PDB file of C-alpha atoms in Angstrom:
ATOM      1  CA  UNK V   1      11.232  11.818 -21.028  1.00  0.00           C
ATOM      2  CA  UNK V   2       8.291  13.045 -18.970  1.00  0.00           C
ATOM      3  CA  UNK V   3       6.692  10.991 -16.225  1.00  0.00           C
ATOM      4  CA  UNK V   4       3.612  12.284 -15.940  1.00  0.00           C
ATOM      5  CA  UNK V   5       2.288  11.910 -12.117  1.00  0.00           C
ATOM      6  CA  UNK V   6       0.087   9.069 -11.628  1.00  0.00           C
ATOM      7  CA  UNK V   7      -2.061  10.500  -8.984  1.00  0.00           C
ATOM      8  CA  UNK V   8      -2.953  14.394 -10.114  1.00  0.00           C
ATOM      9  CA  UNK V   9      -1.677  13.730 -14.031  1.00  0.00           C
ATOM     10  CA  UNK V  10       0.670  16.584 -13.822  1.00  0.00           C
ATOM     11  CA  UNK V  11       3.879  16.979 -15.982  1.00  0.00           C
ATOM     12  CA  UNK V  12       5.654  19.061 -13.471  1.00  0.00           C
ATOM     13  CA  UNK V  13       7.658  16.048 -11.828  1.00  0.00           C
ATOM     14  CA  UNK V  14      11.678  15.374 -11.239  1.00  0.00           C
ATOM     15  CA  UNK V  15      13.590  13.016 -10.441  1.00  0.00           C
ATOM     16  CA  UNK V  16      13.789  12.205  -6.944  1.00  0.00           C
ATOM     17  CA  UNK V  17      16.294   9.663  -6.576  1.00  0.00           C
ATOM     18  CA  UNK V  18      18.113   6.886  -8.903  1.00  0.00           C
ATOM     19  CA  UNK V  19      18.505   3.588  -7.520  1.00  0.00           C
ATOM     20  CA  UNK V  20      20.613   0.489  -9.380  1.00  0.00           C
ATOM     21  CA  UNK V  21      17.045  -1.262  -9.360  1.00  0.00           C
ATOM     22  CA  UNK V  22      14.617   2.327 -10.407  1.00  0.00           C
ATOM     23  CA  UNK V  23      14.375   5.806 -10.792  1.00  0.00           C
ATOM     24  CA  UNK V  24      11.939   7.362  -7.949  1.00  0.00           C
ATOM     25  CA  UNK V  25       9.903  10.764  -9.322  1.00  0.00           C
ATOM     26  CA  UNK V  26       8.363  13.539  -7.807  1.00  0.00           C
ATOM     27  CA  UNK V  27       5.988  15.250  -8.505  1.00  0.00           C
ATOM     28  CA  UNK V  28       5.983  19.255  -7.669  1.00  0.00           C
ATOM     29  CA  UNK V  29       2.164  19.612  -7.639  1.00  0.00           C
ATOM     30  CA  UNK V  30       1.283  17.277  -5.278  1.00  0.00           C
ATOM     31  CA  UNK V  31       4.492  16.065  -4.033  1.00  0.00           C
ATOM     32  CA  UNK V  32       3.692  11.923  -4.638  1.00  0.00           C
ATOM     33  CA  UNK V  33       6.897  10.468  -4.959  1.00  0.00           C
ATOM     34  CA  UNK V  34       6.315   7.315  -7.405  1.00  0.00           C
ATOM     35  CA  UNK V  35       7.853   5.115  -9.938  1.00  0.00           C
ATOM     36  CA  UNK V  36       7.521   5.272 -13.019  1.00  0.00           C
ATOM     37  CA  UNK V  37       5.741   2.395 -15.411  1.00  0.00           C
ATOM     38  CA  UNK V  38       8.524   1.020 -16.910  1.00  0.00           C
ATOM     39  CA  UNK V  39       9.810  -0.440 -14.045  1.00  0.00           C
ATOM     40  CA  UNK V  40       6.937  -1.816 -13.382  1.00  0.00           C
ATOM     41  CA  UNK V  41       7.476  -5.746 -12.621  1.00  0.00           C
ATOM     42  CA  UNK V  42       4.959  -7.581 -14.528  1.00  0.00           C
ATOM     43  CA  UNK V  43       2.407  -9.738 -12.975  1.00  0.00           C
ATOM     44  CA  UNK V  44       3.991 -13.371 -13.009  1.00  0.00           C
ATOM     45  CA  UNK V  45       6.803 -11.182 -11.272  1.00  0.00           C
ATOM     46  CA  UNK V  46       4.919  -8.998  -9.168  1.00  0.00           C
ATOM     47  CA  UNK V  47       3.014 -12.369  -7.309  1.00  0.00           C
ATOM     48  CA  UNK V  48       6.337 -14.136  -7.707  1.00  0.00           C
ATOM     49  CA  UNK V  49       7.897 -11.921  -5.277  1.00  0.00           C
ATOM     50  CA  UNK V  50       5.141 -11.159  -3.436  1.00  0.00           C
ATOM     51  CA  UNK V  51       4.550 -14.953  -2.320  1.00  0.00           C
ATOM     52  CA  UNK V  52       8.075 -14.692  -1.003  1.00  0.00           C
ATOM     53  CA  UNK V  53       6.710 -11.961   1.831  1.00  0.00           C
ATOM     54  CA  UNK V  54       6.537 -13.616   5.387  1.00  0.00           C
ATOM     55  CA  UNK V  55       4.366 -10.905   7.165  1.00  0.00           C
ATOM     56  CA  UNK V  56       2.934 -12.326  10.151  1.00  0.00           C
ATOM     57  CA  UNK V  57       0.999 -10.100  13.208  1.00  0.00           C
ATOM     58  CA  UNK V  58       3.400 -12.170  15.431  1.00  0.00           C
ATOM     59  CA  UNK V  59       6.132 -10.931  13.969  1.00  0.00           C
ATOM     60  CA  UNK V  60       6.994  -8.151  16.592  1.00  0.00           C
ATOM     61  CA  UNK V  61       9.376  -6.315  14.023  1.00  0.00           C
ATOM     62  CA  UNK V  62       6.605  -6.066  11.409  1.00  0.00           C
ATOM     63  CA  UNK V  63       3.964  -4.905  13.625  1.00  0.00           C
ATOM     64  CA  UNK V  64       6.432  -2.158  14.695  1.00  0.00           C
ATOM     65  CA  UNK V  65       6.366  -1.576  11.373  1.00  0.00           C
ATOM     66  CA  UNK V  66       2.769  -1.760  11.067  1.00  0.00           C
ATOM     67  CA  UNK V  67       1.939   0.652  14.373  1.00  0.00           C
ATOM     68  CA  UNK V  68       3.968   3.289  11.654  1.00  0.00           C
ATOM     69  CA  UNK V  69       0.535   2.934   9.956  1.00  0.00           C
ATOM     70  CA  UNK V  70      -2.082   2.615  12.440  1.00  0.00           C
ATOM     71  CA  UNK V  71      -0.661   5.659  14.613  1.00  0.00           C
ATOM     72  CA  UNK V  72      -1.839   8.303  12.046  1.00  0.00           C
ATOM     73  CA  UNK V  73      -5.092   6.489  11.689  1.00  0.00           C
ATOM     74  CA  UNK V  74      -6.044   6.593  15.504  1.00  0.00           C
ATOM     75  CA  UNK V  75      -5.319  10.176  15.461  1.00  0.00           C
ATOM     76  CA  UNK V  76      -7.554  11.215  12.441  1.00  0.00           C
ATOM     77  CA  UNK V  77     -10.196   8.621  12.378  1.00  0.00           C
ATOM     78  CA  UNK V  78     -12.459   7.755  15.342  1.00  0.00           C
ATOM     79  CA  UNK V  79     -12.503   4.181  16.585  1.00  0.00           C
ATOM     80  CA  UNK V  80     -15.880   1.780  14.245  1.00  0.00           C
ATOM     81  CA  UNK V  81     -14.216   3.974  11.117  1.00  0.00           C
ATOM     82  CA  UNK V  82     -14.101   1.952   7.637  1.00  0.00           C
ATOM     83  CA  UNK V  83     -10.929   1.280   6.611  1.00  0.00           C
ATOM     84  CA  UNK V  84      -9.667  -1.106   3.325  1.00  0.00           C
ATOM     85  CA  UNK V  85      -6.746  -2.596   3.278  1.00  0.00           C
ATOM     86  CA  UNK V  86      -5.145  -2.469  -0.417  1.00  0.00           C
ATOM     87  CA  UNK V  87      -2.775  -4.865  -1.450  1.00  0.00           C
ATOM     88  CA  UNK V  88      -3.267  -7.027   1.891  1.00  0.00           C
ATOM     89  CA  UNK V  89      -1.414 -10.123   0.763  1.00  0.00           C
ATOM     90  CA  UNK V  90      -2.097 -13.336   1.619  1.00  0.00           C
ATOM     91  CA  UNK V  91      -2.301 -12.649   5.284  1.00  0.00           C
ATOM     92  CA  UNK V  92      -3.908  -9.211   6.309  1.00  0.00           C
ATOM     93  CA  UNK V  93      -1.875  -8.545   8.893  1.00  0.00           C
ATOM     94  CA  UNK V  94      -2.575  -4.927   9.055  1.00  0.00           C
ATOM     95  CA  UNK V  95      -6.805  -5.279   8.340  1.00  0.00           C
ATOM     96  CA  UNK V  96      -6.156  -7.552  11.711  1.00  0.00           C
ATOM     97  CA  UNK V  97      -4.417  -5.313  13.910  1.00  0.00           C
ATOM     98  CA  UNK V  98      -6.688  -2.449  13.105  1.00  0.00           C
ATOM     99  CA  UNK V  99      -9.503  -4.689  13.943  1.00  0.00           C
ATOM    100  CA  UNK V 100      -7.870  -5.214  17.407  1.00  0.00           C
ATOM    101  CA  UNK V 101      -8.030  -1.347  17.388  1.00  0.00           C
ATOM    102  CA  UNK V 102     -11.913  -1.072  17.267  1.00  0.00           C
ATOM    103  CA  UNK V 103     -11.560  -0.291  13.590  1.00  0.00           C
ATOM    104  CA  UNK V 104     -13.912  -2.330  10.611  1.00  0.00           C
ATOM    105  CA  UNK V 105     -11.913  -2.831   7.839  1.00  0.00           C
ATOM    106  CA  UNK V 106     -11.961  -4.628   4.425  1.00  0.00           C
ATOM    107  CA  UNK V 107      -9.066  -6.388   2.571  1.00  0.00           C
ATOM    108  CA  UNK V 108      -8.146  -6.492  -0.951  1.00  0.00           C
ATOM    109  CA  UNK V 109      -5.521  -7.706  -2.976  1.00  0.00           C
ATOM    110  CA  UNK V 110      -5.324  -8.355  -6.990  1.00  0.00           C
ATOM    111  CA  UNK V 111      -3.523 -11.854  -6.022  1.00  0.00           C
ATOM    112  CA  UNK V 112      -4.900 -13.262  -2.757  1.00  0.00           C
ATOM    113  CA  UNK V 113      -8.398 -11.619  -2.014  1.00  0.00           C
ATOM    114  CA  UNK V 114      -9.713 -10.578  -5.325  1.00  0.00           C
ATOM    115  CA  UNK V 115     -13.164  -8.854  -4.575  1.00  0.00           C
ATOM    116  CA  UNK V 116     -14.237  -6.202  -6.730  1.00  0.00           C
ATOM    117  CA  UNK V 117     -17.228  -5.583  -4.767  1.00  0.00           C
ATOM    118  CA  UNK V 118     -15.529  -3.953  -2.389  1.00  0.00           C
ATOM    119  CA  UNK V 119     -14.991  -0.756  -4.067  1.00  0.00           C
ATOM    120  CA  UNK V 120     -18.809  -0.431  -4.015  1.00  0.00           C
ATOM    121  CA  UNK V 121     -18.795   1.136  -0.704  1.00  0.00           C
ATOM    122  CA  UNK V 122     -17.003   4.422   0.758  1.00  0.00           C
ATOM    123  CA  UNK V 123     -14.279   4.331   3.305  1.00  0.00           C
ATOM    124  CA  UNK V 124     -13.498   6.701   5.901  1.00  0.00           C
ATOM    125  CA  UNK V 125      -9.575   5.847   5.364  1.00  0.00           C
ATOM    126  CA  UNK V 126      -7.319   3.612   2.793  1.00  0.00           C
ATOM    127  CA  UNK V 127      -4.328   1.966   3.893  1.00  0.00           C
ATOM    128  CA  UNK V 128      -1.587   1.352   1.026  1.00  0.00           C
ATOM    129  CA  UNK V 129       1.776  -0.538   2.518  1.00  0.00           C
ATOM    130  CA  UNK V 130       5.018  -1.824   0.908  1.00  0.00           C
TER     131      UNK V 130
END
């Protein structure tokens, strides 16, 4: 069966690695490594498990985890950049702690901050975690 890649729809992906949960693909154009649709969770799962997250900015092991993200973002995009946030959760923990970098950011999530306006504007950088 092909997987074609979800971000450059190319048909030249592999797979990358089997898991007892998923199958992980990559693709050879652009070199996304993804999953493929049908093991998708649906959405009563999806927010199911997601409400079971317990990220917290004073959790010192998940802002460790966190400064993984921010790092490459202070070295490409100057301090007052516009960032969003996608798939924040119920607490933006990250949107916060780039704040406390000098950074303006935006927050969305499908579940918890459902805002379709913001994708009227442009962003300098998007963050995508977990």
């Amino acid at each position: 069966m092909i997987n074609p890649c979800p971000l450059c729809v190319s048909n030249q992906t592999k797979l990358y690695m089997h898991t007892k949960e998923r199958d992980f693909f990559m693709c050879t154009t652009c070199d996304l490594i993804f999953v493929p649709q049908a093991f998708f969770l649906s959405k009563v799962e999806e927010q199911e498990r997601y409400k079971k997250h317990q990220n917290s900015c004073i959790d010192e092991g998940y802002r460790r985890f966190l400064f993984q993200v921010i790092k490459p973002i202070k070295d490409r995009f100057p301090i007052g950049g516009l960032g969003l946030d996608f798939g924040s959760g119920p607490f933006p923990a990250l949107a916060q702690l780039l704040q406390e970098e000098g950074y303006r950011i935006n927050h969305y999530d499908p579940f918890f901050h459902n805002d379709p306006k913001i994708f009227d504007k442009l962003y300098d950088f998007i963050t995508l975690t977990e």
